[in-house]
Amino acid sequence: MRLIKNSIERDGSGSITLHPEEPEDMWFTYNLIREGDLLRASALRRVTTESATGSTSSTRVHMNLAISVTALDFDMQAAQLHVSGRIIEETKYTKVGQFHTLDLELNRSFILEKKEGWDSVAKALVREACDPVKSADVWAVVMQEGLANIAVLTGYRTVHRQKIEIMVPKKRGTGRQADHDKGMEKFFQTTLDTLLRQIDMSEPKPILLASPGFIAQGFLKHITNYAIRTGNKPLLAQKSNFIIAHSTSGYMHSLDEVLRSPEVLARLKDTKYARETKLMDDFKTMLRKDDGRAWYGPKEVEQAVEKGAVGRGGGVLLISDTLFRAQDISERKRWVRLVDKVRDVEGGEVRILSGTHDSGKQLEGLGGIAAILTFPLEGLEEDEPGGSGDEQTMANGQTNGERP
């Protein structure tokens, strides 16, 4: 994301002009814009005109429009964000109060002004989006014989990029081994060609290859031989970045299991995803120990923060990004205040987890908020039965909203 202009005042009023350059930037934009915000961007609107004779004609006209946001629709695969709202400034072709949907896309600047002002969470999100030194993406290929799924893992989401299916003859039967080997060769090459179209090999990034058995090892051998044979130096230079792991299948659901592997997390230790996954694992370990240092649910965590237990010396607040998309402004401000208190007053660590990652999904099952405390607390007030926390079930069989 490129910051074109920052006109935010000390009191939080004002606007910023942003220019999304990568698909990840559209995800940041989706998390940044809220209902009631003022958005200005270029638009293409159908305009009907009437001639002196009474005949009408319809044309599409380019214009700049400003709207008060009422709804958002994010197309993750296409990296497009459709923002609907009421027009707030009259133009030659539009009137105040008319509805329009602005289509925000890559390489198209927009101006955003926050209705309730720029709070700390929104400003931090802009800083992170515009930081050129962001955690490296992780590319992943989960595969089995004849099936491969390619995905990209960023700090905020996992995107399925491509599925490859090739018919591979079985080994059984006289003379079938050669047919099987040819089929696997074709499968490997098709998968590699697809991967090379997705990845910029000039940038060193971890590339995870996972499969049952030895298929991933065979694919890496194919990649190495191909790079040597064709003299592809950028691909050959990536050899040390490939990570081999075991998966139960070549389907996308196996990726979450692979990414929880200690061996894989160790290789990805510098990524935002790995840090958040480890924190969720640490939280669940403490929860099972029942030593009073792990709590979840809005009321419990707020009480722990008020008692100063989520501060310096290991205190961590885990909070889902979905809580900051609440339509109720007072609800959003509630979480912003909590984040500010932990980070700026208590000196604790704050992690805002994406609901598109496995760790974020687990957190949502706990009411969207949890905390690791610096010292144990007992007897914190629990949420009323029937809330969202009571309807989910922990992987270890405990019911949310209850202490183990």
Coordinates of C-alpha atoms in Angstrom, one line a residue:
M1 CA 0.0 0.0 0.0
R2 CA 1.3 3.4 -0.9
L3 CA 0.4 6.4 1.3
I4 CA -0.2 9.3 -1.1
K5 CA -1.3 11.9 1.5
N6 CA -1.8 12.0 5.2
S7 CA -4.2 14.7 6.4
I8 CA -5.0 13.2 9.8
E9 CA -5.1 15.8 12.6
R10 CA -4.0 15.2 16.2
D11 CA -7.6 15.0 17.3
G12 CA -8.2 12.1 14.8
S13 CA -10.1 14.2 12.3
G14 CA -9.1 14.4 8.6
S15 CA -8.5 12.0 5.8
I16 CA -5.8 9.9 4.1
T17 CA -5.2 9.1 0.4
L18 CA -4.1 5.5 -0.2
H19 CA -3.1 3.7 -3.4
P20 CA -3.4 -0.2 -3.2
E21 CA -0.7 -2.0 -5.1
E22 CA -1.0 -5.6 -4.1
P23 CA -3.9 -8.0 -3.3
E24 CA -3.0 -7.9 0.4
D25 CA -3.6 -4.2 0.3
M26 CA -7.3 -4.8 -0.6
W27 CA -7.6 -6.9 2.6
F28 CA -6.2 -4.0 4.6
T29 CA -8.7 -1.7 2.9
Y30 CA -11.6 -4.0 3.7
N31 CA -10.6 -4.0 7.4
L32 CA -10.1 -0.2 7.4
I33 CA -13.4 1.1 5.9
R34 CA -16.4 1.1 8.2
E35 CA -20.1 1.9 7.8
G36 CA -20.6 5.7 8.1
D37 CA -17.0 6.5 6.8
L38 CA -16.7 9.0 3.9
L39 CA -15.1 7.6 0.8
R40 CA -14.0 9.4 -2.3
A41 CA -12.9 7.6 -5.5
S42 CA -13.2 7.5 -9.2
A43 CA -16.4 6.0 -10.5
L44 CA -18.1 4.9 -13.7
R45 CA -21.9 5.8 -13.6
R46 CA -24.6 5.3 -16.2
V47 CA -26.2 8.6 -17.0
T48 CA -29.4 9.0 -19.0
T49 CA -29.9 12.3 -20.9
E50 CA -33.0 13.6 -22.8
S51 CA -32.7 15.5 -26.0
A52 CA -34.9 18.5 -27.1
T53 CA -37.1 16.1 -29.1
G54 CA -37.8 13.9 -26.0
S55 CA -35.6 11.0 -27.0
T56 CA -33.3 9.5 -24.3
S57 CA -29.8 8.1 -24.5
S58 CA -27.7 6.3 -21.9
T59 CA -23.9 6.6 -21.6
R60 CA -21.3 5.7 -19.0
V61 CA -19.5 8.7 -17.5
H62 CA -16.3 8.8 -15.5
M63 CA -16.4 11.0 -12.4
N64 CA -15.2 11.4 -8.9
L65 CA -17.8 10.6 -6.3
A66 CA -18.0 10.9 -2.5
I67 CA -20.2 8.6 -0.5
S68 CA -21.2 7.9 3.1
V69 CA -20.5 4.1 3.4
T70 CA -23.5 1.8 4.1
A71 CA -22.1 -1.6 3.1
L72 CA -19.0 -3.5 1.9
D73 CA -18.6 -6.6 -0.2
F74 CA -15.1 -8.0 -0.5
D75 CA -14.2 -10.4 -3.4
M76 CA -11.1 -12.1 -2.0
Q77 CA -10.1 -14.0 -5.1
A78 CA -10.5 -11.0 -7.5
A79 CA -9.0 -8.6 -4.9
Q80 CA -11.9 -6.2 -5.4
L81 CA -13.8 -4.3 -2.8
H82 CA -17.3 -3.0 -3.6
V83 CA -18.3 -0.2 -1.3
S84 CA -22.0 1.0 -1.4
G85 CA -23.3 4.2 0.1
R86 CA -25.2 7.5 -0.4
I87 CA -23.7 10.3 -2.4
I88 CA -22.8 13.2 -0.2
E89 CA -21.7 15.8 -2.8
E90 CA -23.7 16.9 -5.8
T91 CA -22.1 16.7 -9.2
K92 CA -23.2 17.5 -12.8
Y93 CA -24.8 14.0 -13.1
T94 CA -25.7 13.0 -9.5
K95 CA -27.7 14.4 -6.6
V96 CA -27.1 14.2 -2.8
G97 CA -28.7 11.1 -1.3
Q98 CA -28.6 8.9 -4.4
F99 CA -27.0 5.4 -4.0
H100 CA -23.8 4.3 -5.7
T101 CA -21.3 1.5 -5.4
L102 CA -17.7 2.4 -5.7
D103 CA -15.4 -0.4 -7.0
L104 CA -12.0 -0.2 -5.3
E105 CA -9.3 -2.0 -7.2
L106 CA -5.6 -2.3 -7.4
N107 CA -3.7 0.7 -8.6
R108 CA -6.7 3.1 -8.1
S109 CA -6.3 5.7 -5.3
F110 CA -9.0 6.6 -2.9
I111 CA -9.5 9.1 -0.1
L112 CA -11.0 8.0 3.2
E113 CA -12.3 10.0 6.2
K114 CA -13.4 8.3 9.3
K115 CA -16.9 9.3 10.6
E116 CA -15.9 8.9 14.3
G117 CA -12.3 10.0 13.7
W118 CA -9.1 7.9 13.3
D119 CA -8.6 5.8 16.4
S120 CA -5.4 4.0 17.3
V121 CA -6.4 0.6 15.7
A122 CA -7.2 2.3 12.4
K123 CA -4.0 4.3 12.4
A124 CA -1.9 1.3 13.3
L125 CA -3.6 -0.7 10.4
V126 CA -2.6 2.1 8.0
R127 CA 1.0 2.1 9.3
E128 CA 1.3 -1.7 8.9
A129 CA -0.3 -1.6 5.4
C130 CA 2.2 1.0 4.2
D131 CA 5.2 -0.6 5.8
P132 CA 7.5 -1.9 3.0
V133 CA 9.2 -4.3 5.5
K134 CA 6.2 -6.6 6.0
S135 CA 6.5 -10.3 6.9
A136 CA 7.2 -12.4 3.9
D137 CA 4.5 -14.4 2.3
V138 CA 4.5 -18.2 2.5
W139 CA 3.6 -20.1 -0.6
A140 CA 2.2 -23.6 0.0
V141 CA 1.5 -26.6 -2.3
V142 CA -0.4 -29.5 -0.7
M143 CA -0.5 -32.5 -3.0
Q144 CA -1.2 -36.2 -3.5
E145 CA -1.0 -38.3 -6.6
G146 CA -2.7 -36.4 -9.4
L147 CA -4.0 -33.5 -7.2
A148 CA -2.3 -30.3 -6.0
N149 CA -3.6 -27.1 -4.4
I150 CA -1.5 -24.0 -4.4
A151 CA -2.2 -21.3 -1.8
V152 CA -0.5 -18.1 -0.5
L153 CA -0.3 -17.4 3.2
T154 CA 0.1 -13.8 4.3
G155 CA -0.1 -12.3 7.7
Y156 CA -3.8 -11.8 7.4
R157 CA -5.3 -14.4 5.1
T158 CA -4.9 -17.7 3.3
V159 CA -5.8 -17.5 -0.4
H160 CA -6.4 -20.6 -2.5
R161 CA -4.8 -19.7 -5.9
Q162 CA -5.0 -22.8 -8.0
K163 CA -6.1 -26.4 -8.1
I164 CA -4.4 -28.9 -10.4
E165 CA -5.8 -32.3 -11.3
I166 CA -4.0 -34.7 -13.6
M167 CA -5.0 -38.3 -14.3
V168 CA -2.1 -40.6 -13.2
P169 CA -2.2 -44.3 -14.2
K170 CA -2.0 -46.8 -11.3
K171 CA 1.2 -48.8 -10.7
R172 CA -0.6 -52.1 -10.6
G173 CA -0.4 -54.4 -13.7
T174 CA 2.4 -55.5 -16.1
G175 CA 4.2 -52.6 -17.7
R176 CA 2.1 -50.0 -15.7
Q177 CA 5.1 -48.7 -13.8
A178 CA 6.4 -46.8 -16.8
D179 CA 2.9 -45.3 -17.5
H180 CA 2.7 -44.3 -13.8
D181 CA 6.1 -42.6 -13.9
K182 CA 5.2 -40.6 -17.1
G183 CA 1.9 -39.6 -15.5
M184 CA 3.7 -38.3 -12.3
E185 CA 6.2 -36.5 -14.5
K186 CA 3.4 -34.7 -16.3
F187 CA 1.7 -33.9 -13.0
F188 CA 4.8 -32.5 -11.4
Q189 CA 5.6 -30.4 -14.5
T190 CA 2.0 -29.0 -14.7
T191 CA 2.1 -28.1 -11.0
L192 CA 5.5 -26.5 -11.4
D193 CA 4.4 -24.4 -14.4
T194 CA 1.4 -23.2 -12.5
L195 CA 3.6 -22.3 -9.5
L196 CA 6.0 -20.4 -11.6
R197 CA 3.2 -18.3 -13.0
Q198 CA 2.2 -17.4 -9.5
I199 CA 5.5 -16.7 -7.7
D200 CA 8.1 -14.0 -8.3
M201 CA 11.2 -16.1 -8.0
S202 CA 13.5 -13.1 -7.7
E203 CA 12.2 -12.7 -4.1
P204 CA 13.3 -15.3 -1.6
K205 CA 10.2 -16.6 0.3
P206 CA 9.4 -19.8 2.1
I207 CA 7.7 -22.4 -0.2
L208 CA 6.0 -25.2 1.7
L209 CA 5.5 -28.6 -0.1
A210 CA 3.3 -31.0 1.8
S211 CA 2.0 -34.5 0.9
P212 CA 1.3 -38.0 2.2
G213 CA 4.3 -40.3 1.7
F214 CA 7.2 -39.1 -0.5
I215 CA 5.3 -37.2 -3.2
A216 CA 6.6 -33.8 -1.9
Q217 CA 10.2 -35.0 -2.0
G218 CA 9.6 -36.3 -5.5
F219 CA 8.2 -32.9 -6.5
L220 CA 11.2 -31.1 -5.0
K221 CA 13.6 -33.4 -6.9
H222 CA 11.7 -32.6 -10.1
I223 CA 12.0 -28.9 -9.4
T224 CA 15.7 -29.1 -8.9
N225 CA 16.3 -31.2 -12.0
Y226 CA 14.2 -28.8 -14.1
A227 CA 16.1 -25.8 -12.8
I228 CA 19.5 -27.4 -13.6
R229 CA 18.3 -28.6 -17.0
T230 CA 16.8 -25.2 -18.1
G231 CA 19.5 -23.1 -16.4
N232 CA 16.8 -21.4 -14.3
K233 CA 19.1 -19.6 -11.7
P234 CA 16.3 -17.8 -9.8
L235 CA 14.5 -21.1 -9.2
L236 CA 17.7 -22.9 -8.3
A237 CA 18.5 -20.1 -5.8
Q238 CA 15.2 -20.9 -4.1
K239 CA 16.2 -24.4 -3.2
S240 CA 17.0 -23.6 0.5
N241 CA 13.6 -22.0 0.8
F242 CA 11.6 -25.1 0.1
I243 CA 10.2 -26.8 3.2
I244 CA 9.0 -30.5 3.0
A245 CA 6.2 -31.5 5.3
H246 CA 3.7 -34.3 5.8
S247 CA 0.0 -33.9 5.1
T248 CA -2.8 -36.4 5.2
S249 CA -4.0 -35.4 1.7
G250 CA -3.6 -32.9 -1.1
Y251 CA -6.8 -31.0 -0.2
M252 CA -6.8 -27.5 1.2
H253 CA -8.2 -28.5 4.6
S254 CA -4.9 -30.4 5.2
L255 CA -3.0 -27.1 5.1
D256 CA -4.1 -26.0 8.6
E257 CA -2.8 -29.3 10.0
V258 CA 0.5 -28.8 8.3
L259 CA 0.9 -25.3 9.5
R260 CA 0.5 -26.4 13.1
S261 CA 3.4 -28.7 12.9
P262 CA 6.3 -27.6 15.2
E263 CA 8.8 -28.4 12.5
V264 CA 7.1 -26.2 10.0
L265 CA 6.5 -23.4 12.5
A266 CA 10.2 -23.4 13.4
R267 CA 11.1 -22.8 9.7
L268 CA 8.4 -20.0 9.5
K269 CA 9.3 -18.5 12.9
D270 CA 9.8 -15.0 11.5
T271 CA 6.4 -14.8 10.0
K272 CA 3.4 -13.1 11.6
Y273 CA 1.3 -16.3 11.1
A274 CA 3.8 -18.5 13.0
R275 CA 3.9 -16.0 16.0
E276 CA 0.2 -15.9 16.3
T277 CA -0.2 -19.7 15.9
K278 CA 2.3 -20.2 18.7
L279 CA 0.5 -17.7 21.0
M280 CA -2.8 -19.6 20.5
D281 CA -1.1 -22.9 21.2
D282 CA 0.5 -21.4 24.4
F283 CA -2.9 -20.1 25.4
K284 CA -4.6 -23.5 25.0
T285 CA -1.8 -25.2 27.0
M286 CA -2.3 -22.8 29.9
L287 CA -6.0 -23.2 29.7
R288 CA -5.6 -27.0 30.1
K289 CA -3.3 -26.5 33.1
D290 CA -6.0 -24.5 34.8
D291 CA -3.5 -22.3 36.6
G292 CA -5.6 -19.1 36.3
R293 CA -3.3 -17.5 33.7
A294 CA -5.5 -18.1 30.6
W295 CA -8.9 -16.5 30.2
Y296 CA -11.3 -15.9 27.3
G297 CA -14.6 -14.1 26.7
P298 CA -15.3 -10.4 26.7
K299 CA -16.2 -9.9 30.4
E300 CA -13.4 -12.1 31.8
V301 CA -10.7 -10.5 29.6
E302 CA -11.9 -7.0 30.4
Q303 CA -11.7 -7.8 34.1
A304 CA -8.2 -9.2 33.8
V305 CA -7.1 -6.0 32.0
E306 CA -8.6 -3.8 34.7
K307 CA -6.7 -5.8 37.4
G308 CA -3.5 -5.1 35.5
A309 CA -2.9 -8.8 34.7
V310 CA -2.3 -8.3 30.9
G311 CA 0.7 -6.1 31.0
R312 CA 4.5 -6.1 31.0
G313 CA 6.2 -9.4 31.7
G314 CA 4.3 -11.7 29.3
G315 CA 0.8 -10.4 29.2
V316 CA -0.8 -10.9 25.7
L317 CA -4.2 -9.8 24.4
L318 CA -5.5 -11.9 21.5
I319 CA -8.4 -10.2 19.7
S320 CA -10.2 -11.1 16.5
D321 CA -10.3 -8.5 13.7
T322 CA -14.0 -9.2 13.3
L323 CA -14.7 -7.3 16.5
F324 CA -13.4 -4.1 14.9
R325 CA -15.9 -4.5 12.0
A326 CA -18.9 -4.2 14.4
Q327 CA -21.6 -2.0 13.0
D328 CA -22.3 -0.7 16.5
I329 CA -19.8 2.2 16.9
S330 CA -19.8 2.0 20.7
E331 CA -18.9 -1.7 20.5
R332 CA -16.0 -1.0 18.3
K333 CA -14.8 1.8 20.6
R334 CA -15.0 -0.7 23.5
W335 CA -12.4 -2.9 21.9
V336 CA -10.2 0.0 20.8
R337 CA -10.1 1.3 24.4
L338 CA -9.1 -2.2 25.6
V339 CA -6.3 -2.5 23.0
D340 CA -5.1 1.0 23.9
K341 CA -5.0 0.2 27.6
V342 CA -3.1 -3.1 27.2
R343 CA -0.6 -1.7 24.7
D344 CA -0.1 1.9 25.8
V345 CA -0.9 1.8 29.6
E346 CA -0.1 -1.7 30.8
G347 CA 2.7 -2.4 28.3
G348 CA 1.4 -5.8 27.2
E349 CA 1.4 -7.3 23.8
V350 CA -1.6 -7.0 21.5
R351 CA -2.3 -9.4 18.6
I352 CA -5.2 -8.8 16.3
L353 CA -5.9 -12.1 14.6
S354 CA -7.4 -12.5 11.2
G355 CA -10.6 -14.6 11.0
T356 CA -9.3 -16.2 7.7
H357 CA -6.4 -18.0 9.5
D358 CA -6.8 -21.1 11.6
S359 CA -5.7 -19.3 14.8
G360 CA -8.2 -16.5 14.2
K361 CA -11.0 -19.1 13.6
Q362 CA -10.1 -20.8 16.9
L363 CA -10.2 -17.4 18.7
E364 CA -13.6 -16.6 17.2
G365 CA -14.8 -19.8 18.8
L366 CA -13.8 -18.3 22.1
G367 CA -15.9 -15.2 21.7
G368 CA -13.3 -13.4 19.7
I369 CA -11.1 -12.4 22.6
A370 CA -8.6 -14.1 25.0
A371 CA -5.7 -13.2 27.2
I372 CA -2.5 -14.7 28.6
L373 CA -2.0 -13.2 32.0
T374 CA 1.2 -12.2 33.8
F375 CA -0.1 -13.6 37.1
P376 CA -3.0 -16.0 37.9
L377 CA -6.5 -14.8 38.7
E378 CA -9.4 -16.8 39.9
G379 CA -13.2 -16.2 40.0
L380 CA -13.5 -13.8 37.1
E381 CA -17.2 -13.2 36.1
E382 CA -18.2 -15.4 33.2
D383 CA -20.5 -14.5 30.3
E384 CA -24.2 -15.3 30.7
P385 CA -25.1 -18.7 29.4
G386 CA -26.5 -18.7 25.8
G387 CA -23.9 -16.2 24.5
S388 CA -21.7 -17.0 21.5
G389 CA -19.0 -18.4 23.7
D390 CA -21.2 -21.1 25.0
E391 CA -22.2 -22.4 21.6
Q392 CA -18.7 -23.4 20.5
T393 CA -16.6 -26.3 21.5
M394 CA -12.9 -26.4 22.2
A395 CA -10.7 -28.9 20.4
N396 CA -10.0 -30.5 23.8
G397 CA -13.7 -31.0 24.5
Q398 CA -14.3 -28.1 26.8
T399 CA -17.3 -25.8 26.3
N400 CA -16.6 -22.2 25.7
G401 CA -17.5 -19.8 28.4
E402 CA -16.5 -22.3 31.1
R403 CA -13.3 -22.9 32.9
P404 CA -11.9 -26.4 32.3

